[in-house]
PDB file of N, CA and C in Angstrom:
ATOM      1  N   MET A   1      -3.850   3.885 -15.589  1.00  0.00           N
ATOM      2  CA  MET A   1      -4.305   4.606 -14.420  1.00  0.00           C
ATOM      3  C   MET A   1      -5.454   3.857 -13.838  1.00  0.00           C
ATOM      4  N   PRO A   2      -5.549   3.681 -12.620  1.00  0.00           N
ATOM      5  CA  PRO A   2      -4.602   3.977 -11.549  1.00  0.00           C
ATOM      6  C   PRO A   2      -3.698   2.776 -11.211  1.00  0.00           C
ATOM      7  N   HIS A   3      -2.595   3.106 -10.581  1.00  0.00           N
ATOM      8  CA  HIS A   3      -1.663   2.079 -10.103  1.00  0.00           C
ATOM      9  C   HIS A   3      -1.652   2.121  -8.580  1.00  0.00           C
ATOM     10  N   ILE A   4      -1.788   0.973  -7.951  1.00  0.00           N
ATOM     11  CA  ILE A   4      -1.780   0.858  -6.493  1.00  0.00           C
ATOM     12  C   ILE A   4      -0.503   0.131  -6.091  1.00  0.00           C
ATOM     13  N   HIS A   5       0.287   0.764  -5.246  1.00  0.00           N
ATOM     14  CA  HIS A   5       1.556   0.188  -4.782  1.00  0.00           C
ATOM     15  C   HIS A   5       1.430  -0.049  -3.283  1.00  0.00           C
ATOM     16  N   ILE A   6       1.490  -1.298  -2.867  1.00  0.00           N
ATOM     17  CA  ILE A   6       1.315  -1.659  -1.459  1.00  0.00           C
ATOM     18  C   ILE A   6       2.644  -2.129  -0.890  1.00  0.00           C
ATOM     19  N   ARG A   7       3.134  -1.424   0.119  1.00  0.00           N
ATOM     20  CA  ARG A   7       4.346  -1.849   0.816  1.00  0.00           C
ATOM     21  C   ARG A   7       3.928  -2.486   2.128  1.00  0.00           C
ATOM     22  N   HIS A   8       4.600  -3.553   2.490  1.00  0.00           N
ATOM     23  CA  HIS A   8       4.190  -4.360   3.639  1.00  0.00           C
ATOM     24  C   HIS A   8       5.402  -5.084   4.202  1.00  0.00           C
ATOM     25  N   TYR A   9       5.255  -5.581   5.420  1.00  0.00           N
ATOM     26  CA  TYR A   9       6.303  -6.441   5.972  1.00  0.00           C
ATOM     27  C   TYR A   9       6.354  -7.727   5.154  1.00  0.00           C
ATOM     28  N   PRO A  10       7.539  -8.302   5.000  1.00  0.00           N
ATOM     29  CA  PRO A  10       7.670  -9.531   4.219  1.00  0.00           C
ATOM     30  C   PRO A  10       6.805 -10.665   4.776  1.00  0.00           C
ATOM     31  N   ARG A  11       6.198 -11.384   3.878  1.00  0.00           N
ATOM     32  CA  ARG A  11       5.421 -12.577   4.219  1.00  0.00           C
ATOM     33  C   ARG A  11       5.145 -13.338   2.949  1.00  0.00           C
ATOM     34  N   ASP A  12       4.831 -14.586   3.111  1.00  0.00           N
ATOM     35  CA  ASP A  12       4.479 -15.420   1.971  1.00  0.00           C
ATOM     36  C   ASP A  12       2.968 -15.388   1.802  1.00  0.00           C
ATOM     37  N   PHE A  13       2.522 -15.117   0.585  1.00  0.00           N
ATOM     38  CA  PHE A  13       1.104 -15.101   0.274  1.00  0.00           C
ATOM     39  C   PHE A  13       0.756 -16.343  -0.534  1.00  0.00           C
ATOM     40  N   THR A  14      -0.397 -16.883  -0.263  1.00  0.00           N
ATOM     41  CA  THR A  14      -0.899 -17.964  -1.097  1.00  0.00           C
ATOM     42  C   THR A  14      -1.506 -17.347  -2.361  1.00  0.00           C
ATOM     43  N   ALA A  15      -1.701 -18.165  -3.360  1.00  0.00           N
ATOM     44  CA  ALA A  15      -2.348 -17.688  -4.579  1.00  0.00           C
ATOM     45  C   ALA A  15      -3.743 -17.167  -4.267  1.00  0.00           C
ATOM     46  N   GLU A  16      -4.422 -17.810  -3.340  1.00  0.00           N
ATOM     47  CA  GLU A  16      -5.767 -17.381  -2.946  1.00  0.00           C
ATOM     48  C   GLU A  16      -5.737 -16.005  -2.284  1.00  0.00           C
ATOM     49  N   GLN A  17      -4.757 -15.764  -1.413  1.00  0.00           N
ATOM     50  CA  GLN A  17      -4.639 -14.458  -0.768  1.00  0.00           C
ATOM     51  C   GLN A  17      -4.338 -13.356  -1.784  1.00  0.00           C
ATOM     52  N   LEU A  18      -3.457 -13.639  -2.727  1.00  0.00           N
ATOM     53  CA  LEU A  18      -3.130 -12.657  -3.762  1.00  0.00           C
ATOM     54  C   LEU A  18      -4.359 -12.367  -4.626  1.00  0.00           C
ATOM     55  N   ARG A  19      -5.098 -13.381  -4.948  1.00  0.00           N
ATOM     56  CA  ARG A  19      -6.323 -13.209  -5.730  1.00  0.00           C
ATOM     57  C   ARG A  19      -7.331 -12.355  -4.955  1.00  0.00           C
ATOM     58  N   ALA A  20      -7.444 -12.593  -3.637  1.00  0.00           N
ATOM     59  CA  ALA A  20      -8.375 -11.825  -2.809  1.00  0.00           C
ATOM     60  C   ALA A  20      -7.986 -10.347  -2.758  1.00  0.00           C
ATOM     61  N   VAL A  21      -6.679 -10.068  -2.621  1.00  0.00           N
ATOM     62  CA  VAL A  21      -6.214  -8.676  -2.627  1.00  0.00           C
ATOM     63  C   VAL A  21      -6.518  -8.045  -3.978  1.00  0.00           C
ATOM     64  N   ASP A  22      -6.182  -8.751  -5.033  1.00  0.00           N
ATOM     65  CA  ASP A  22      -6.433  -8.256  -6.386  1.00  0.00           C
ATOM     66  C   ASP A  22      -7.910  -7.912  -6.560  1.00  0.00           C
ATOM     67  N   GLU A  23      -8.789  -8.832  -6.221  1.00  0.00           N
ATOM     68  CA  GLU A  23     -10.220  -8.620  -6.427  1.00  0.00           C
ATOM     69  C   GLU A  23     -10.763  -7.477  -5.575  1.00  0.00           C
ATOM     70  N   ALA A  24     -10.374  -7.425  -4.302  1.00  0.00           N
ATOM     71  CA  ALA A  24     -10.894  -6.392  -3.402  1.00  0.00           C
ATOM     72  C   ALA A  24     -10.398  -4.999  -3.788  1.00  0.00           C
ATOM     73  N   VAL A  25      -9.109  -4.887  -4.040  1.00  0.00           N
ATOM     74  CA  VAL A  25      -8.551  -3.585  -4.394  1.00  0.00           C
ATOM     75  C   VAL A  25      -9.077  -3.141  -5.754  1.00  0.00           C
ATOM     76  N   THR A  26      -9.086  -4.035  -6.711  1.00  0.00           N
ATOM     77  CA  THR A  26      -9.584  -3.689  -8.042  1.00  0.00           C
ATOM     78  C   THR A  26     -11.044  -3.249  -7.984  1.00  0.00           C
ATOM     79  N   ALA A  27     -11.860  -3.941  -7.212  1.00  0.00           N
ATOM     80  CA  ALA A  27     -13.275  -3.574  -7.100  1.00  0.00           C
ATOM     81  C   ALA A  27     -13.435  -2.173  -6.499  1.00  0.00           C
ATOM     82  N   ALA A  28     -12.681  -1.885  -5.442  1.00  0.00           N
ATOM     83  CA  ALA A  28     -12.782  -0.561  -4.810  1.00  0.00           C
ATOM     84  C   ALA A  28     -12.312   0.539  -5.751  1.00  0.00           C
ATOM     85  N   VAL A  29     -11.218   0.293  -6.434  1.00  0.00           N
ATOM     86  CA  VAL A  29     -10.641   1.312  -7.315  1.00  0.00           C
ATOM     87  C   VAL A  29     -11.520   1.546  -8.545  1.00  0.00           C
ATOM     88  N   THR A  30     -11.993   0.492  -9.170  1.00  0.00           N
ATOM     89  CA  THR A  30     -12.812   0.683 -10.367  1.00  0.00           C
ATOM     90  C   THR A  30     -14.112   1.419 -10.039  1.00  0.00           C
ATOM     91  N   LYS A  31     -14.689   1.122  -8.881  1.00  0.00           N
ATOM     92  CA  LYS A  31     -15.916   1.811  -8.476  1.00  0.00           C
ATOM     93  C   LYS A  31     -15.638   3.275  -8.159  1.00  0.00           C
ATOM     94  N   THR A  32     -14.615   3.537  -7.371  1.00  0.00           N
ATOM     95  CA  THR A  32     -14.313   4.894  -6.930  1.00  0.00           C
ATOM     96  C   THR A  32     -13.851   5.794  -8.074  1.00  0.00           C
ATOM     97  N   PHE A  33     -13.021   5.252  -8.958  1.00  0.00           N
ATOM     98  CA  PHE A  33     -12.467   6.040 -10.054  1.00  0.00           C
ATOM     99  C   PHE A  33     -13.293   5.940 -11.338  1.00  0.00           C
ATOM    100  N   ALA A  34     -14.371   5.176 -11.289  1.00  0.00           N
ATOM    101  CA  ALA A  34     -15.243   4.995 -12.456  1.00  0.00           C
ATOM    102  C   ALA A  34     -14.416   4.595 -13.679  1.00  0.00           C
ATOM    103  N   THR A  35     -13.681   3.511 -13.523  1.00  0.00           N
ATOM    104  CA  THR A  35     -12.812   3.030 -14.588  1.00  0.00           C
ATOM    105  C   THR A  35     -12.959   1.520 -14.718  1.00  0.00           C
ATOM    106  N   GLY A  36     -12.408   0.966 -15.766  1.00  0.00           N
ATOM    107  CA  GLY A  36     -12.496  -0.469 -15.983  1.00  0.00           C
ATOM    108  C   GLY A  36     -11.366  -1.230 -15.311  1.00  0.00           C
ATOM    109  N   GLU A  37     -11.584  -2.521 -15.112  1.00  0.00           N
ATOM    110  CA  GLU A  37     -10.582  -3.381 -14.478  1.00  0.00           C
ATOM    111  C   GLU A  37      -9.266  -3.393 -15.242  1.00  0.00           C
ATOM    112  N   ASP A  38      -9.336  -3.251 -16.557  1.00  0.00           N
ATOM    113  CA  ASP A  38      -8.127  -3.313 -17.371  1.00  0.00           C
ATOM    114  C   ASP A  38      -7.225  -2.091 -17.209  1.00  0.00           C
ATOM    115  N   THR A  39      -7.698  -1.077 -16.497  1.00  0.00           N
ATOM    116  CA  THR A  39      -6.870   0.120 -16.274  1.00  0.00           C
ATOM    117  C   THR A  39      -6.113   0.067 -14.947  1.00  0.00           C
ATOM    118  N   VAL A  40      -6.426  -0.909 -14.106  1.00  0.00           N
ATOM    119  CA  VAL A  40      -5.858  -0.989 -12.754  1.00  0.00           C
ATOM    120  C   VAL A  40      -4.640  -1.906 -12.743  1.00  0.00           C
ATOM    121  N   SER A  41      -3.575  -1.449 -12.087  1.00  0.00           N
ATOM    122  CA  SER A  41      -2.422  -2.319 -11.813  1.00  0.00           C
ATOM    123  C   SER A  41      -2.122  -2.242 -10.326  1.00  0.00           C
ATOM    124  N   ILE A  42      -1.607  -3.344  -9.791  1.00  0.00           N
ATOM    125  CA  ILE A  42      -1.327  -3.451  -8.355  1.00  0.00           C
ATOM    126  C   ILE A  42       0.037  -4.089  -8.191  1.00  0.00           C
ATOM    127  N   SER A  43       0.868  -3.498  -7.344  1.00  0.00           N
ATOM    128  CA  SER A  43       2.151  -4.123  -7.014  1.00  0.00           C
ATOM    129  C   SER A  43       2.282  -4.248  -5.503  1.00  0.00           C
ATOM    130  N   LEU A  44       3.015  -5.278  -5.085  1.00  0.00           N
ATOM    131  CA  LEU A  44       3.303  -5.508  -3.668  1.00  0.00           C
ATOM    132  C   LEU A  44       4.811  -5.428  -3.476  1.00  0.00           C
ATOM    133  N   GLU A  45       5.237  -4.675  -2.472  1.00  0.00           N
ATOM    134  CA  GLU A  45       6.667  -4.522  -2.201  1.00  0.00           C
ATOM    135  C   GLU A  45       6.949  -4.827  -0.735  1.00  0.00           C
ATOM    136  N   PRO A  46       7.637  -5.923  -0.445  1.00  0.00           N
ATOM    137  CA  PRO A  46       7.987  -6.226   0.940  1.00  0.00           C
ATOM    138  C   PRO A  46       9.088  -5.291   1.438  1.00  0.00           C
ATOM    139  N   ILE A  47       8.904  -4.781   2.653  1.00  0.00           N
ATOM    140  CA  ILE A  47       9.879  -3.912   3.310  1.00  0.00           C
ATOM    141  C   ILE A  47      10.198  -4.541   4.665  1.00  0.00           C
ATOM    142  N   ARG A  48      11.464  -4.743   4.937  1.00  0.00           N
ATOM    143  CA  ARG A  48      11.857  -5.323   6.234  1.00  0.00           C
ATOM    144  C   ARG A  48      11.464  -4.376   7.371  1.00  0.00           C
ATOM    145  N   PRO A  49      11.017  -4.930   8.500  1.00  0.00           N
ATOM    146  CA  PRO A  49      10.602  -4.078   9.620  1.00  0.00           C
ATOM    147  C   PRO A  49      11.660  -3.053  10.022  1.00  0.00           C
ATOM    148  N   GLU A  50      12.922  -3.447   9.986  1.00  0.00           N
ATOM    149  CA  GLU A  50      13.987  -2.520  10.385  1.00  0.00           C
ATOM    150  C   GLU A  50      14.192  -1.391   9.365  1.00  0.00           C
ATOM    151  N   ASP A  51      13.633  -1.525   8.179  1.00  0.00           N
ATOM    152  CA  ASP A  51      13.746  -0.492   7.146  1.00  0.00           C
ATOM    153  C   ASP A  51      12.476   0.348   7.009  1.00  0.00           C
ATOM    154  N   TRP A  52      11.424  -0.021   7.747  1.00  0.00           N
ATOM    155  CA  TRP A  52      10.126   0.616   7.581  1.00  0.00           C
ATOM    156  C   TRP A  52      10.182   2.117   7.845  1.00  0.00           C
ATOM    157  N   GLU A  53      10.776   2.519   8.928  1.00  0.00           N
ATOM    158  CA  GLU A  53      10.799   3.948   9.263  1.00  0.00           C
ATOM    159  C   GLU A  53      11.502   4.762   8.181  1.00  0.00           C
ATOM    160  N   GLU A  54      12.657   4.291   7.748  1.00  0.00           N
ATOM    161  CA  GLU A  54      13.430   5.025   6.750  1.00  0.00           C
ATOM    162  C   GLU A  54      12.765   5.031   5.371  1.00  0.00           C
ATOM    163  N   GLN A  55      12.238   3.892   4.952  1.00  0.00           N
ATOM    164  CA  GLN A  55      11.723   3.769   3.599  1.00  0.00           C
ATOM    165  C   GLN A  55      10.255   4.166   3.452  1.00  0.00           C
ATOM    166  N   VAL A  56       9.469   3.966   4.499  1.00  0.00           N
ATOM    167  CA  VAL A  56       8.038   4.202   4.368  1.00  0.00           C
ATOM    168  C   VAL A  56       7.571   5.365   5.237  1.00  0.00           C
ATOM    169  N   LEU A  57       7.839   5.317   6.513  1.00  0.00           N
ATOM    170  CA  LEU A  57       7.352   6.360   7.404  1.00  0.00           C
ATOM    171  C   LEU A  57       7.904   7.731   7.037  1.00  0.00           C
ATOM    172  N   SER A  58       9.138   7.784   6.592  1.00  0.00           N
ATOM    173  CA  SER A  58       9.704   9.073   6.173  1.00  0.00           C
ATOM    174  C   SER A  58       8.949   9.632   4.965  1.00  0.00           C
ATOM    175  N   GLU A  59       8.541   8.766   4.054  1.00  0.00           N
ATOM    176  CA  GLU A  59       7.757   9.227   2.895  1.00  0.00           C
ATOM    177  C   GLU A  59       6.365   9.670   3.326  1.00  0.00           C
ATOM    178  N   ILE A  60       5.757   8.917   4.234  1.00  0.00           N
ATOM    179  CA  ILE A  60       4.438   9.296   4.746  1.00  0.00           C
ATOM    180  C   ILE A  60       4.511  10.694   5.353  1.00  0.00           C
ATOM    181  N   ALA A  61       5.528  10.934   6.167  1.00  0.00           N
ATOM    182  CA  ALA A  61       5.670  12.230   6.829  1.00  0.00           C
ATOM    183  C   ALA A  61       5.906  13.350   5.814  1.00  0.00           C
ATOM    184  N   ALA A  62       6.705  13.072   4.800  1.00  0.00           N
ATOM    185  CA  ALA A  62       7.032  14.090   3.804  1.00  0.00           C
ATOM    186  C   ALA A  62       5.860  14.404   2.871  1.00  0.00           C
ATOM    187  N   ARG A  63       4.940  13.432   2.736  1.00  0.00           N
ATOM    188  CA  ARG A  63       3.829  13.613   1.790  1.00  0.00           C
ATOM    189  C   ARG A  63       2.481  13.425   2.476  1.00  0.00           C
ATOM    190  N   ARG A  64       2.392  13.852   3.722  1.00  0.00           N
ATOM    191  CA  ARG A  64       1.178  13.619   4.523  1.00  0.00           C
ATOM    192  C   ARG A  64      -0.077  14.197   3.893  1.00  0.00           C
ATOM    193  N   GLU A  65       0.065  15.244   3.074  1.00  0.00           N
ATOM    194  CA  GLU A  65      -1.120  15.853   2.443  1.00  0.00           C
ATOM    195  C   GLU A  65      -1.776  14.904   1.428  1.00  0.00           C
ATOM    196  N   LEU A  66      -1.078  13.850   1.023  1.00  0.00           N
ATOM    197  CA  LEU A  66      -1.630  12.888   0.074  1.00  0.00           C
ATOM    198  C   LEU A  66      -2.350  11.726   0.745  1.00  0.00           C
ATOM    199  N   LEU A  67      -2.206  11.617   2.055  1.00  0.00           N
ATOM    200  CA  LEU A  67      -2.797  10.477   2.766  1.00  0.00           C
ATOM    201  C   LEU A  67      -4.322  10.520   2.749  1.00  0.00           C
ATOM    202  N   VAL A  68      -4.910   9.395   2.496  1.00  0.00           N
ATOM    203  CA  VAL A  68      -6.350   9.215   2.633  1.00  0.00           C
ATOM    204  C   VAL A  68      -6.631   8.668   4.028  1.00  0.00           C
ATOM    205  N   LYS A  69      -5.725   7.837   4.535  1.00  0.00           N
ATOM    206  CA  LYS A  69      -5.824   7.251   5.876  1.00  0.00           C
ATOM    207  C   LYS A  69      -4.446   7.288   6.519  1.00  0.00           C
ATOM    208  N   ARG A  70      -4.381   7.837   7.709  1.00  0.00           N
ATOM    209  CA  ARG A  70      -3.118   7.877   8.450  1.00  0.00           C
ATOM    210  C   ARG A  70      -2.968   6.591   9.250  1.00  0.00           C
ATOM    211  N   PRO A  71      -1.745   6.080   9.368  1.00  0.00           N
ATOM    212  CA  PRO A  71      -1.552   4.859  10.159  1.00  0.00           C
ATOM    213  C   PRO A  71      -1.750   5.139  11.648  1.00  0.00           C
ATOM    214  N   GLY A  72      -2.398   4.221  12.328  1.00  0.00           N
ATOM    215  CA  GLY A  72      -2.661   4.381  13.751  1.00  0.00           C
ATOM    216  C   GLY A  72      -1.412   4.375  14.613  1.00  0.00           C
ATOM    217  N   TYR A  73      -0.323   3.799  14.111  1.00  0.00           N
ATOM    218  CA  TYR A  73       0.924   3.729  14.884  1.00  0.00           C
ATOM    219  C   TYR A  73       1.760   4.996  14.771  1.00  0.00           C
ATOM    220  N   TRP A  74       1.375   5.909  13.913  1.00  0.00           N
ATOM    221  CA  TRP A  74       2.197   7.092  13.630  1.00  0.00           C
ATOM    222  C   TRP A  74       1.878   8.222  14.592  1.00  0.00           C
ATOM    223  N   ASN A  75       2.869   8.607  15.374  1.00  0.00           N
ATOM    224  CA  ASN A  75       2.752   9.766  16.261  1.00  0.00           C
ATOM    225  C   ASN A  75       3.367  10.953  15.547  1.00  0.00           C
ATOM    226  N   GLU A  76       2.530  11.671  14.829  1.00  0.00           N
ATOM    227  CA  GLU A  76       2.989  12.805  14.039  1.00  0.00           C
ATOM    228  C   GLU A  76       3.487  13.901  14.969  1.00  0.00           C
ATOM    229  N   SER A  77       4.724  14.354  14.695  1.00  0.00           N
ATOM    230  CA  SER A  77       5.245  15.434  15.536  1.00  0.00           C
ATOM    231  C   SER A  77       5.563  16.652  14.721  1.00  0.00           C
TER     232      SER A  77
END
């Protein structure tokens, strides 16, 4: 605990970019949750743009009460 799962449009990351994400997310999570680095796991999942609405936006809408930050592109109806 905790596990961070990041879904994003497909792209190639350099080792440096992956390290930067790891360090930034781990630092925020360990501070906020008052836990050690060894308890944090992070996964990245590429989602094709044409699948975003079905795979991601539908989940956001169904579980909106869990959101800490709403996406600026989402017109909630």
